[in-house]
mmCIF file of C-alpha atoms in Angstrom:
data_model
loop_
_atom_site.group_PDB
_atom_site.id
_atom_site.type_symbol
_atom_site.label_atom_id
_atom_site.label_comp_id
_atom_site.label_asym_id
_atom_site.label_seq_id
_atom_site.Cartn_x
_atom_site.Cartn_y
_atom_site.Cartn_z
ATOM 1 C CA MET A 1 86.181 111.972 99.623
ATOM 2 C CA ALA A 2 88.890 112.480 102.223
ATOM 3 C CA LEU A 3 92.406 113.098 101.026
ATOM 4 C CA ARG A 4 95.398 112.349 103.228
ATOM 5 C CA THR A 5 98.654 114.268 103.147
ATOM 6 C CA ILE A 6 101.389 112.284 101.426
ATOM 7 C CA ARG A 7 104.621 112.191 103.375
ATOM 8 C CA THR A 8 107.709 112.846 101.278
ATOM 9 C CA VAL A 9 111.419 112.092 101.447
ATOM 10 C CA GLY A 10 112.929 113.428 104.626
ATOM 11 C CA ASP A 11 109.916 112.485 106.767
ATOM 12 C CA ASP A 12 111.109 109.947 109.354
ATOM 13 C CA VAL A 13 107.886 107.916 109.123
ATOM 14 C CA LEU A 14 108.969 106.661 105.668
ATOM 15 C CA ARG A 15 112.009 104.951 107.212
ATOM 16 C CA LYS A 16 110.191 103.152 110.004
ATOM 17 C CA THR A 17 108.831 99.595 110.023
ATOM 18 C CA ALA A 18 105.043 99.464 110.038
ATOM 19 C CA LYS A 19 103.219 97.432 112.679
ATOM 20 C CA PRO A 20 100.780 94.606 111.934
ATOM 21 C CA VAL A 21 97.064 95.359 111.989
ATOM 22 C CA ALA A 22 95.545 93.497 114.938
ATOM 23 C CA GLU A 23 91.897 94.182 114.087
ATOM 24 C CA ILE A 24 90.063 95.646 111.121
ATOM 25 C CA THR A 25 88.088 98.441 112.713
ATOM 26 C CA PRO A 26 85.909 101.143 111.147
ATOM 27 C CA ARG A 27 88.950 103.466 111.423
ATOM 28 C CA ILE A 28 91.041 101.013 109.364
ATOM 29 C CA LYS A 29 88.281 100.836 106.734
ATOM 30 C CA THR A 30 88.139 104.640 106.600
ATOM 31 C CA LEU A 31 91.920 104.748 106.226
ATOM 32 C CA ILE A 32 91.725 102.321 103.286
ATOM 33 C CA LYS A 33 89.025 104.396 101.570
ATOM 34 C CA ASP A 34 91.032 107.573 102.137
ATOM 35 C CA MET A 35 94.155 105.874 100.763
ATOM 36 C CA PHE A 36 92.328 104.958 97.545
ATOM 37 C CA ASP A 37 90.936 108.490 97.249
ATOM 38 C CA THR A 38 94.393 109.981 97.808
ATOM 39 C CA MET A 39 96.085 107.560 95.387
ATOM 40 C CA VAL A 40 93.582 108.325 92.615
ATOM 41 C CA HIS A 41 93.764 112.076 93.250
ATOM 42 C CA GLU A 42 97.565 111.950 92.953
ATOM 43 C CA ASP A 43 97.504 109.670 89.844
ATOM 44 C CA GLY A 44 99.310 106.895 91.705
ATOM 45 C CA VAL A 45 99.299 103.148 91.146
ATOM 46 C CA GLY A 46 99.670 102.255 94.806
ATOM 47 C CA LEU A 47 99.894 103.767 98.260
ATOM 48 C CA ALA A 48 101.116 102.379 101.569
ATOM 49 C CA ALA A 49 99.864 103.515 104.977
ATOM 50 C CA PRO A 50 103.271 104.913 106.040
ATOM 51 C CA GLN A 51 103.080 107.272 103.051
ATOM 52 C CA VAL A 52 100.134 108.961 104.758
ATOM 53 C CA GLY A 53 101.795 108.887 108.166
ATOM 54 C CA ILE A 54 100.175 105.714 109.522
ATOM 55 C CA LEU A 55 102.585 102.986 110.636
ATOM 56 C CA LYS A 56 100.293 100.068 109.838
ATOM 57 C CA ARG A 57 101.006 97.174 107.472
ATOM 58 C CA ILE A 58 98.458 98.185 104.819
ATOM 59 C CA PHE A 59 98.792 99.107 101.177
ATOM 60 C CA VAL A 60 96.421 99.588 98.274
ATOM 61 C CA ILE A 61 96.938 99.216 94.532
ATOM 62 C CA GLY A 62 94.744 100.290 91.647
ATOM 63 C CA LEU A 63 95.487 98.842 88.205
ATOM 64 C CA GLU A 64 93.286 98.544 85.131
ATOM 65 C CA GLU A 65 90.025 99.251 86.968
ATOM 66 C CA LYS A 66 90.907 96.690 89.670
ATOM 67 C CA ARG A 67 91.469 97.684 93.272
ATOM 68 C CA TYR A 68 93.522 95.603 95.665
ATOM 69 C CA VAL A 69 93.821 95.942 99.442
ATOM 70 C CA PHE A 70 96.656 94.214 101.296
ATOM 71 C CA ILE A 71 96.610 94.091 105.099
ATOM 72 C CA ASN A 72 99.531 92.379 106.869
ATOM 73 C CA PRO A 73 100.932 91.156 103.542
ATOM 74 C CA GLU A 74 103.511 88.402 103.367
ATOM 75 C CA ILE A 75 105.385 87.687 100.155
ATOM 76 C CA LEU A 76 105.547 83.910 99.883
ATOM 77 C CA GLN A 77 107.389 83.496 96.595
ATOM 78 C CA MET A 78 109.333 85.559 94.065
ATOM 79 C CA GLU A 79 110.639 84.406 90.702
ATOM 80 C CA GLY A 80 112.668 85.924 87.903
ATOM 81 C CA GLU A 81 113.750 89.507 87.597
ATOM 82 C CA TYR A 82 113.481 92.452 85.267
ATOM 83 C CA LEU A 83 114.405 96.108 85.173
ATOM 84 C CA ASP A 84 111.927 98.944 84.739
ATOM 85 C CA TYR A 85 111.380 102.545 85.728
ATOM 86 C CA GLU A 86 109.679 103.386 88.994
ATOM 87 C CA GLY A 87 108.506 106.542 90.641
ATOM 88 C CA CYS A 88 106.835 107.211 93.965
ATOM 89 C CA LEU A 89 104.343 109.685 95.365
ATOM 90 C CA SER A 90 106.691 110.099 98.352
ATOM 91 C CA VAL A 91 109.626 110.956 96.072
ATOM 92 C CA PRO A 92 108.025 113.592 93.847
ATOM 93 C CA GLY A 93 109.631 114.361 90.515
ATOM 94 C CA GLU A 94 112.092 111.476 90.622
ATOM 95 C CA SER A 95 112.200 108.155 88.837
ATOM 96 C CA GLY A 96 114.779 105.475 88.321
ATOM 97 C CA VAL A 97 115.350 101.914 87.197
ATOM 98 C CA VAL A 98 114.774 99.197 89.783
ATOM 99 C CA LYS A 99 115.180 95.418 89.550
ATOM 100 C CA ARG A 100 112.058 93.565 90.679
ATOM 101 C CA PRO A 101 110.784 89.993 90.379
ATOM 102 C CA ARG A 102 108.686 89.049 87.361
ATOM 103 C CA PHE A 103 106.358 87.019 89.582
ATOM 104 C CA VAL A 104 105.271 87.165 93.210
ATOM 105 C CA LYS A 105 102.886 85.181 95.335
ATOM 106 C CA VAL A 106 101.533 87.138 98.281
ATOM 107 C CA LYS A 107 99.260 86.329 101.196
ATOM 108 C CA ALA A 108 97.310 89.068 102.975
ATOM 109 C CA LEU A 109 93.989 90.045 104.470
ATOM 110 C CA ASN A 110 91.426 92.071 102.544
ATOM 111 C CA GLU A 111 89.415 94.949 104.037
ATOM 112 C CA ASP A 112 86.901 92.442 105.448
ATOM 113 C CA GLY A 113 89.600 90.516 107.297
ATOM 114 C CA GLU A 114 89.482 87.570 104.892
ATOM 115 C CA GLU A 115 92.788 85.940 104.041
ATOM 116 C CA PHE A 116 93.643 85.604 100.362
ATOM 117 C CA THR A 117 96.587 84.551 98.241
ATOM 118 C CA LEU A 118 97.362 86.326 94.992
ATOM 119 C CA GLU A 119 99.779 85.435 92.220
ATOM 120 C CA ALA A 120 100.951 88.459 90.270
ATOM 121 C CA SER A 121 103.343 89.142 87.437
ATOM 122 C CA MET A 122 105.157 92.088 85.886
ATOM 123 C CA LEU A 123 103.519 95.454 86.752
ATOM 124 C CA LEU A 124 101.258 94.131 89.525
ATOM 125 C CA ALA A 125 104.177 92.164 91.011
ATOM 126 C CA ARG A 126 106.329 95.312 90.804
ATOM 127 C CA ALA A 127 103.656 97.401 92.534
ATOM 128 C CA ILE A 128 103.224 94.812 95.308
ATOM 129 C CA CYS A 129 106.968 94.746 95.975
ATOM 130 C CA HIS A 130 107.257 98.553 95.827
ATOM 131 C CA GLU A 131 104.399 99.101 98.291
ATOM 132 C CA ASN A 132 105.535 96.265 100.545
ATOM 133 C CA ASP A 133 108.961 97.933 100.755
ATOM 134 C CA HIS A 134 107.249 101.006 102.242
ATOM 135 C CA LEU A 135 106.014 98.832 105.112
ATOM 136 C CA ASN A 136 109.644 98.028 105.896
ATOM 137 C CA GLY A 137 110.966 101.582 105.689
ATOM 138 C CA SER A 138 112.508 101.197 102.241
ATOM 139 C CA LEU A 139 112.106 103.457 99.194
ATOM 140 C CA PHE A 140 112.684 102.679 95.526
ATOM 141 C CA THR A 141 115.640 105.080 95.600
ATOM 142 C CA ASP A 142 117.429 102.569 97.867
ATOM 143 C CA LYS A 143 117.350 100.011 95.039
ATOM 144 C CA LEU A 144 118.289 102.030 91.962
ATOM 145 C CA GLU A 145 120.216 100.202 89.266
ATOM 146 C CA ASP A 146 122.990 101.750 87.222
ATOM 147 C CA VAL A 147 121.829 101.476 83.612
ATOM 148 C CA PRO A 148 122.982 103.029 80.335
ATOM 149 C CA GLU A 149 121.362 106.313 79.300
ATOM 150 C CA ASP A 150 119.629 104.576 76.394
ATOM 151 C CA PHE A 151 118.053 101.900 78.649
ATOM 152 C CA GLU A 152 114.698 100.681 77.345
ATOM 153 C CA PRO A 153 112.501 98.529 79.601
ATOM 154 C CA GLU A 154 111.261 95.315 78.058
ATOM 155 C CA GLU A 155 107.692 95.165 76.826
ATOM 156 C CA GLU A 156 105.217 93.463 79.116
ATOM 157 C CA THR A 157 103.728 90.413 77.429
ATOM 158 C CA VAL A 158 100.420 88.909 78.418
#
């Protein structure tokens, strides 16, 4: 298990645009494994390559025993919106309410270089958008909504 150092607010790499992955090499596969190890170790839901100092368009998500790898992701469709709390491993100790789509459709490559399309809703859609923002130099703190102190996020329905 190799853990990567998570870059935090103030590190310039978090504000830069990541570059597309031209080829999935053994180094890219090692990076992906290390990203999962680091994400799990830090109790995260997702992790983008810029968060570990690598300006490549890669992010990983782990939800409900499922692991997702997104290389060169492209969000094709977004629908609806809802407010919920978010936090970020690169913004330790902070959280806030962010508006995200209820549904996204995304196209990407997996760790074997195979293209896939995924339709996601609610928490998975939120995680995809949050991690994709990292690839474009954006943090959740850039999107905070002003909500009342007694704000309660809506329940996720299946």
